[in-house]
């Protein structure tokens, strides 16, 4: 089993690249953003509570997303590998993920960080807001808030995995296929090394 964290700020292309990676490697895709948006669409109490935080660009509480991931790991025991997208976003989430994977007798193989300059991220999010219907993409103030939270709370997650030499950066600017090739090279090298 090979498990991957696709990491990077909002607008760095994680969703787009995830789709291609799932197709190529057969990963089970676990996006906490998608899972939360489904809760909102289904109008569950969890979704209603998460929506107000998401609309402001704030993180939902760790225990909420950890609970969702724990349930998804249980529900997909026969998966050949997981692609975590938008999770973990705090060191507490990363530590919880490591423990959960250990219970399932597996671990993170690599964290791949997509590197994109900040102004490019803002441009991409504004463009995405025109088709995604995502209210958190449309407002530049909310976007800047999400980037600030990323820098403060989420970037330390890359350092957490760097401590075990599992953190790799990939250029996130260029054509979709160029970026995809960069990611695939990292995964192939890690798999060839047996993690
Ligand atoms: P995303 O689709 O990954 O950009 O996530 C959209 C929003 O959902 C974020 O701005 C957060 O409010 C919330 N969210 C998604 N994943 C997480 C997470 N792992 N921890 C906390 N909040 C999250």
PDB file of C-alpha atoms and ligand atoms in Angstrom:
ATOM      1  CA  UNK A   1       0.000   0.000   0.000  1.00  0.00           C
ATOM      2  CA  UNK A   2       1.334   3.451  -0.926  1.00  0.00           C
ATOM      3  CA  UNK A   3      -0.231   6.570   0.606  1.00  0.00           C
ATOM      4  CA  UNK A   4       0.355  10.093  -0.624  1.00  0.00           C
ATOM      5  CA  UNK A   5      -0.387  13.565   0.711  1.00  0.00           C
ATOM      6  CA  UNK A   6      -0.857  16.099  -2.065  1.00  0.00           C
ATOM      7  CA  UNK A   7       0.045  19.323  -0.329  1.00  0.00           C
ATOM      8  CA  UNK A   8      -0.044  23.002  -1.220  1.00  0.00           C
ATOM      9  CA  UNK A   9      -1.927  26.256  -0.666  1.00  0.00           C
ATOM     10  CA  UNK A  10      -5.491  26.815  -1.873  1.00  0.00           C
ATOM     11  CA  UNK A  11      -5.424  27.227  -5.654  1.00  0.00           C
ATOM     12  CA  UNK A  12      -2.186  25.276  -6.123  1.00  0.00           C
ATOM     13  CA  UNK A  13      -3.877  22.648  -8.327  1.00  0.00           C
ATOM     14  CA  UNK A  14      -4.327  19.780  -5.851  1.00  0.00           C
ATOM     15  CA  UNK A  15      -7.822  18.920  -7.116  1.00  0.00           C
ATOM     16  CA  UNK A  16      -6.804  18.891 -10.785  1.00  0.00           C
ATOM     17  CA  UNK A  17      -3.692  16.801 -10.167  1.00  0.00           C
ATOM     18  CA  UNK A  18      -5.566  14.447  -7.802  1.00  0.00           C
ATOM     19  CA  UNK A  19      -7.953  13.472 -10.593  1.00  0.00           C
ATOM     20  CA  UNK A  20      -5.054  12.517 -12.864  1.00  0.00           C
ATOM     21  CA  UNK A  21      -3.198  10.647 -10.100  1.00  0.00           C
ATOM     22  CA  UNK A  22      -6.275   8.590  -9.208  1.00  0.00           C
ATOM     23  CA  UNK A  23      -6.652   7.579 -12.817  1.00  0.00           C
ATOM     24  CA  UNK A  24      -3.004   6.578 -13.173  1.00  0.00           C
ATOM     25  CA  UNK A  25      -2.295   4.937  -9.786  1.00  0.00           C
ATOM     26  CA  UNK A  26      -5.777   3.878  -8.609  1.00  0.00           C
ATOM     27  CA  UNK A  27      -5.541   5.744  -5.301  1.00  0.00           C
ATOM     28  CA  UNK A  28      -8.662   6.194  -3.176  1.00  0.00           C
ATOM     29  CA  UNK A  29      -9.115   9.992  -3.118  1.00  0.00           C
ATOM     30  CA  UNK A  30      -9.825  11.509   0.300  1.00  0.00           C
ATOM     31  CA  UNK A  31     -10.455  15.267   0.109  1.00  0.00           C
ATOM     32  CA  UNK A  32     -11.732  16.754   3.359  1.00  0.00           C
ATOM     33  CA  UNK A  33     -12.924  19.852   1.433  1.00  0.00           C
ATOM     34  CA  UNK A  34     -15.062  17.632  -0.841  1.00  0.00           C
ATOM     35  CA  UNK A  35     -16.347  15.619   2.146  1.00  0.00           C
ATOM     36  CA  UNK A  36     -17.311  18.857   3.938  1.00  0.00           C
ATOM     37  CA  UNK A  37     -19.016  20.293   0.828  1.00  0.00           C
ATOM     38  CA  UNK A  38     -21.053  17.058   0.617  1.00  0.00           C
ATOM     39  CA  UNK A  39     -22.143  17.519   4.257  1.00  0.00           C
ATOM     40  CA  UNK A  40     -23.229  21.073   3.358  1.00  0.00           C
ATOM     41  CA  UNK A  41     -25.139  19.896   0.265  1.00  0.00           C
ATOM     42  CA  UNK A  42     -26.879  17.240   2.400  1.00  0.00           C
ATOM     43  CA  UNK A  43     -27.663  19.952   4.989  1.00  0.00           C
ATOM     44  CA  UNK A  44     -26.388  17.842   7.890  1.00  0.00           C
ATOM     45  CA  UNK A  45     -25.752  19.512  11.290  1.00  0.00           C
ATOM     46  CA  UNK A  46     -21.991  19.003  10.729  1.00  0.00           C
ATOM     47  CA  UNK A  47     -22.272  20.669   7.322  1.00  0.00           C
ATOM     48  CA  UNK A  48     -24.183  23.637   8.691  1.00  0.00           C
ATOM     49  CA  UNK A  49     -21.587  24.187  11.407  1.00  0.00           C
ATOM     50  CA  UNK A  50     -18.678  23.831   8.955  1.00  0.00           C
ATOM     51  CA  UNK A  51     -20.201  26.192   6.377  1.00  0.00           C
ATOM     52  CA  UNK A  52     -19.865  29.367   8.430  1.00  0.00           C
ATOM     53  CA  UNK A  53     -16.161  28.625   9.071  1.00  0.00           C
ATOM     54  CA  UNK A  54     -15.472  27.672   5.448  1.00  0.00           C
ATOM     55  CA  UNK A  55     -17.173  30.823   4.149  1.00  0.00           C
ATOM     56  CA  UNK A  56     -14.765  32.885   6.260  1.00  0.00           C
ATOM     57  CA  UNK A  57     -11.778  30.856   5.076  1.00  0.00           C
ATOM     58  CA  UNK A  58     -11.185  29.412   8.549  1.00  0.00           C
ATOM     59  CA  UNK A  59     -10.359  25.802   9.346  1.00  0.00           C
ATOM     60  CA  UNK A  60     -13.013  23.513  10.765  1.00  0.00           C
ATOM     61  CA  UNK A  61     -11.990  21.889  14.082  1.00  0.00           C
ATOM     62  CA  UNK A  62      -9.353  19.141  13.936  1.00  0.00           C
ATOM     63  CA  UNK A  63     -11.618  16.547  15.576  1.00  0.00           C
ATOM     64  CA  UNK A  64     -14.256  17.010  12.860  1.00  0.00           C
ATOM     65  CA  UNK A  65     -11.916  16.288   9.931  1.00  0.00           C
ATOM     66  CA  UNK A  66      -9.999  13.574  11.818  1.00  0.00           C
ATOM     67  CA  UNK A  67     -13.338  11.837  12.490  1.00  0.00           C
ATOM     68  CA  UNK A  68     -14.247  12.032   8.788  1.00  0.00           C
ATOM     69  CA  UNK A  69     -10.881  10.593   7.726  1.00  0.00           C
ATOM     70  CA  UNK A  70     -11.055   7.855  10.351  1.00  0.00           C
ATOM     71  CA  UNK A  71     -14.473   6.820   9.005  1.00  0.00           C
ATOM     72  CA  UNK A  72     -13.245   6.903   5.404  1.00  0.00           C
ATOM     73  CA  UNK A  73     -10.223   4.687   6.226  1.00  0.00           C
ATOM     74  CA  UNK A  74     -12.550   2.165   7.895  1.00  0.00           C
ATOM     75  CA  UNK A  75     -14.944   2.233   4.948  1.00  0.00           C
ATOM     76  CA  UNK A  76     -12.143   1.605   2.425  1.00  0.00           C
ATOM     77  CA  UNK A  77     -10.111  -1.140   4.069  1.00  0.00           C
ATOM     78  CA  UNK A  78      -9.450  -2.832   0.731  1.00  0.00           C
ATOM     79  CA  UNK A  79      -8.018   0.293  -0.994  1.00  0.00           C
ATOM     80  CA  UNK A  80      -4.573  -0.136  -2.549  1.00  0.00           C
ATOM     81  CA  UNK A  81      -3.511   3.328  -1.380  1.00  0.00           C
ATOM     82  CA  UNK A  82      -4.924   6.695  -0.306  1.00  0.00           C
ATOM     83  CA  UNK A  83      -4.409  10.143  -1.762  1.00  0.00           C
ATOM     84  CA  UNK A  84      -4.993  12.750   0.942  1.00  0.00           C
ATOM     85  CA  UNK A  85      -5.978  16.119  -0.550  1.00  0.00           C
ATOM     86  CA  UNK A  86      -6.464  19.148   1.726  1.00  0.00           C
ATOM     87  CA  UNK A  87      -5.658  16.978   4.758  1.00  0.00           C
ATOM     88  CA  UNK A  88      -3.717  17.128   7.075  1.00  0.00           C
ATOM     89  CA  UNK A  89      -3.867  20.919   7.480  1.00  0.00           C
ATOM     90  CA  UNK A  90      -2.435  21.142  11.017  1.00  0.00           C
ATOM     91  CA  UNK A  91       0.332  19.261  12.836  1.00  0.00           C
ATOM     92  CA  UNK A  92      -2.320  17.817  15.192  1.00  0.00           C
ATOM     93  CA  UNK A  93      -4.133  16.388  12.130  1.00  0.00           C
ATOM     94  CA  UNK A  94      -0.839  14.962  10.798  1.00  0.00           C
ATOM     95  CA  UNK A  95      -0.104  13.256  14.119  1.00  0.00           C
ATOM     96  CA  UNK A  96      -3.630  11.826  14.219  1.00  0.00           C
ATOM     97  CA  UNK A  97      -3.280  10.605  10.615  1.00  0.00           C
ATOM     98  CA  UNK A  98       0.019   8.879  11.412  1.00  0.00           C
ATOM     99  CA  UNK A  99      -1.638   7.083  14.339  1.00  0.00           C
ATOM    100  CA  UNK A 100      -4.681   6.067  12.274  1.00  0.00           C
ATOM    101  CA  UNK A 101      -2.506   4.705   9.459  1.00  0.00           C
ATOM    102  CA  UNK A 102      -0.411   2.791  11.982  1.00  0.00           C
ATOM    103  CA  UNK A 103      -3.596   1.133  13.246  1.00  0.00           C
ATOM    104  CA  UNK A 104      -4.218   0.089   9.640  1.00  0.00           C
ATOM    105  CA  UNK A 105      -0.599  -1.199   9.458  1.00  0.00           C
ATOM    106  CA  UNK A 106       0.467   1.376   6.901  1.00  0.00           C
ATOM    107  CA  UNK A 107       2.039   4.878   6.742  1.00  0.00           C
ATOM    108  CA  UNK A 108       2.492   7.958   4.554  1.00  0.00           C
ATOM    109  CA  UNK A 109       4.854   7.206   1.649  1.00  0.00           C
ATOM    110  CA  UNK A 110       5.437  10.809   0.609  1.00  0.00           C
ATOM    111  CA  UNK A 111       4.107  14.361   0.965  1.00  0.00           C
ATOM    112  CA  UNK A 112       4.324  16.255  -2.327  1.00  0.00           C
ATOM    113  CA  UNK A 113       4.141  20.041  -2.028  1.00  0.00           C
ATOM    114  CA  UNK A 114       3.028  22.019  -5.093  1.00  0.00           C
ATOM    115  CA  UNK A 115       4.906  25.323  -5.163  1.00  0.00           C
ATOM    116  CA  UNK A 116       3.030  28.285  -6.662  1.00  0.00           C
ATOM    117  CA  UNK A 117       3.679  32.029  -6.103  1.00  0.00           C
ATOM    118  CA  UNK A 118       1.032  33.834  -4.042  1.00  0.00           C
ATOM    119  CA  UNK A 119      -0.244  36.257  -6.724  1.00  0.00           C
ATOM    120  CA  UNK A 120      -0.759  33.334  -9.116  1.00  0.00           C
ATOM    121  CA  UNK A 121      -2.827  31.581  -6.415  1.00  0.00           C
ATOM    122  CA  UNK A 122      -5.137  34.602  -6.036  1.00  0.00           C
ATOM    123  CA  UNK A 123      -5.610  34.811  -9.820  1.00  0.00           C
ATOM    124  CA  UNK A 124      -6.409  31.079 -10.018  1.00  0.00           C
ATOM    125  CA  UNK A 125      -8.913  31.191  -7.141  1.00  0.00           C
ATOM    126  CA  UNK A 126     -10.757  34.177  -8.654  1.00  0.00           C
ATOM    127  CA  UNK A 127     -10.906  32.319 -11.973  1.00  0.00           C
ATOM    128  CA  UNK A 128     -12.122  29.123 -10.251  1.00  0.00           C
ATOM    129  CA  UNK A 129     -14.878  31.059  -8.427  1.00  0.00           C
ATOM    130  CA  UNK A 130     -16.536  31.814 -11.783  1.00  0.00           C
ATOM    131  CA  UNK A 131     -17.263  28.107 -12.382  1.00  0.00           C
ATOM    132  CA  UNK A 132     -16.979  26.338  -9.006  1.00  0.00           C
ATOM    133  CA  UNK A 133     -19.797  28.158  -7.231  1.00  0.00           C
ATOM    134  CA  UNK A 134     -17.486  28.200  -4.188  1.00  0.00           C
ATOM    135  CA  UNK A 135     -18.212  31.297  -2.117  1.00  0.00           C
ATOM    136  CA  UNK A 136     -14.796  30.984  -0.405  1.00  0.00           C
ATOM    137  CA  UNK A 137     -13.052  31.519  -3.776  1.00  0.00           C
ATOM    138  CA  UNK A 138     -14.898  34.672  -4.830  1.00  0.00           C
ATOM    139  CA  UNK A 139     -13.757  37.133  -2.165  1.00  0.00           C
ATOM    140  CA  UNK A 140     -10.141  38.298  -2.228  1.00  0.00           C
ATOM    141  CA  UNK A 141     -10.212  39.087   1.506  1.00  0.00           C
ATOM    142  CA  UNK A 142     -11.262  35.487   2.288  1.00  0.00           C
ATOM    143  CA  UNK A 143      -8.564  34.168  -0.058  1.00  0.00           C
ATOM    144  CA  UNK A 144      -5.842  36.179   1.686  1.00  0.00           C
ATOM    145  CA  UNK A 145      -7.147  34.838   4.995  1.00  0.00           C
ATOM    146  CA  UNK A 146      -6.913  31.249   3.702  1.00  0.00           C
ATOM    147  CA  UNK A 147      -3.335  31.864   2.534  1.00  0.00           C
ATOM    148  CA  UNK A 148      -2.402  33.349   5.917  1.00  0.00           C
ATOM    149  CA  UNK A 149      -3.866  30.326   7.736  1.00  0.00           C
ATOM    150  CA  UNK A 150      -2.000  28.061   5.308  1.00  0.00           C
ATOM    151  CA  UNK A 151       1.302  29.770   6.149  1.00  0.00           C
ATOM    152  CA  UNK A 152       0.690  29.746   9.885  1.00  0.00           C
ATOM    153  CA  UNK A 153      -1.070  26.410  10.562  1.00  0.00           C
ATOM    154  CA  UNK A 154      -0.530  24.202   7.526  1.00  0.00           C
ATOM    155  CA  UNK A 155       3.065  24.747   6.354  1.00  0.00           C
ATOM    156  CA  UNK A 156       4.416  23.090   9.541  1.00  0.00           C
ATOM    157  CA  UNK A 157       2.821  19.840   8.286  1.00  0.00           C
ATOM    158  CA  UNK A 158       5.471  19.707   5.516  1.00  0.00           C
ATOM    159  CA  UNK A 159       8.170  20.058   8.183  1.00  0.00           C
ATOM    160  CA  UNK A 160       6.537  17.254  10.200  1.00  0.00           C
ATOM    161  CA  UNK A 161       7.075  14.864   7.253  1.00  0.00           C
ATOM    162  CA  UNK A 162      10.461  16.380   6.348  1.00  0.00           C
ATOM    163  CA  UNK A 163      11.708  15.036   9.688  1.00  0.00           C
ATOM    164  CA  UNK A 164      11.350  11.513   8.247  1.00  0.00           C
ATOM    165  CA  UNK A 165      12.595  12.589   4.765  1.00  0.00           C
ATOM    166  CA  UNK A 166       9.093  12.205   3.308  1.00  0.00           C
ATOM    167  CA  UNK A 167       8.545  15.790   2.129  1.00  0.00           C
ATOM    168  CA  UNK A 168       9.255  16.703  -1.511  1.00  0.00           C
ATOM    169  CA  UNK A 169       8.542  19.963  -3.406  1.00  0.00           C
ATOM    170  CA  UNK A 170       7.386  20.032  -7.014  1.00  0.00           C
ATOM    171  CA  UNK A 171       7.075  23.060  -9.330  1.00  0.00           C
ATOM    172  CA  UNK A 172       3.340  23.896  -9.448  1.00  0.00           C
ATOM    173  CA  UNK A 173       3.539  26.374 -12.340  1.00  0.00           C
ATOM    174  CA  UNK A 174       3.474  25.196 -15.959  1.00  0.00           C
ATOM    175  CA  UNK A 175       1.114  23.068 -18.008  1.00  0.00           C
ATOM    176  CA  UNK A 176      -1.088  20.534 -16.187  1.00  0.00           C
ATOM    177  CA  UNK A 177       0.847  17.692 -17.832  1.00  0.00           C
ATOM    178  CA  UNK A 178       4.269  19.116 -16.957  1.00  0.00           C
ATOM    179  CA  UNK A 179       3.268  19.406 -13.311  1.00  0.00           C
ATOM    180  CA  UNK A 180       1.728  15.921 -13.406  1.00  0.00           C
ATOM    181  CA  UNK A 181       4.984  14.462 -14.774  1.00  0.00           C
ATOM    182  CA  UNK A 182       6.936  16.116 -11.956  1.00  0.00           C
ATOM    183  CA  UNK A 183       4.606  14.510  -9.398  1.00  0.00           C
ATOM    184  CA  UNK A 184       4.699  11.088 -11.082  1.00  0.00           C
ATOM    185  CA  UNK A 185       8.519  11.114 -11.082  1.00  0.00           C
ATOM    186  CA  UNK A 186       8.535  11.602  -7.317  1.00  0.00           C
ATOM    187  CA  UNK A 187       5.977   8.826  -6.735  1.00  0.00           C
ATOM    188  CA  UNK A 188       7.744   6.387  -9.073  1.00  0.00           C
ATOM    189  CA  UNK A 189      11.083   7.020  -7.335  1.00  0.00           C
ATOM    190  CA  UNK A 190       9.529   6.500  -3.879  1.00  0.00           C
ATOM    191  CA  UNK A 191       7.730   3.313  -4.928  1.00  0.00           C
ATOM    192  CA  UNK A 192      10.933   1.979  -6.565  1.00  0.00           C
ATOM    193  CA  UNK A 193      12.763   2.560  -3.265  1.00  0.00           C
ATOM    194  CA  UNK A 194      10.028   0.609  -1.441  1.00  0.00           C
ATOM    195  CA  UNK A 195       8.977   3.853   0.313  1.00  0.00           C
TER     196      UNK A 195
HETATM  197  P1  LIG B   1     -10.429  22.853   0.293  1.00  0.00           P
HETATM  198  O1  LIG B   1     -11.472  22.338  -0.649  1.00  0.00           O
HETATM  199  O2  LIG B   1      -9.410  21.799   0.654  1.00  0.00           O
HETATM  200  O3  LIG B   1      -9.789  24.142  -0.168  1.00  0.00           O
HETATM  201  O4  LIG B   1     -11.179  23.196   1.647  1.00  0.00           O
HETATM  202  C1  LIG B   1     -12.179  24.194   1.727  1.00  0.00           C
HETATM  203  C2  LIG B   1     -12.405  24.593   3.183  1.00  0.00           C
HETATM  204  O5  LIG B   1     -12.842  23.451   3.936  1.00  0.00           O
HETATM  205  C3  LIG B   1     -11.178  25.096   3.923  1.00  0.00           C
HETATM  206  O6  LIG B   1     -10.933  26.481   3.717  1.00  0.00           O
HETATM  207  C4  LIG B   1     -11.556  24.794   5.371  1.00  0.00           C
HETATM  208  O7  LIG B   1     -12.501  25.727   5.865  1.00  0.00           O
HETATM  209  C5  LIG B   1     -12.266  23.450   5.230  1.00  0.00           C
HETATM  210  N1  LIG B   1     -11.321  22.315   5.334  1.00  0.00           N
HETATM  211  C6  LIG B   1     -11.011  21.424   4.340  1.00  0.00           C
HETATM  212  N2  LIG B   1     -10.118  20.526   4.769  1.00  0.00           N
HETATM  213  C7  LIG B   1      -9.826  20.858   6.065  1.00  0.00           C
HETATM  214  C8  LIG B   1      -8.959  20.333   7.054  1.00  0.00           C
HETATM  215  N3  LIG B   1      -8.167  19.265   6.800  1.00  0.00           N
HETATM  216  N4  LIG B   1      -8.936  20.934   8.269  1.00  0.00           N
HETATM  217  C9  LIG B   1      -9.717  21.985   8.551  1.00  0.00           C
HETATM  218  N5  LIG B   1     -10.544  22.553   7.666  1.00  0.00           N
HETATM  219  C10 LIG B   1     -10.607  21.999   6.416  1.00  0.00           C
END
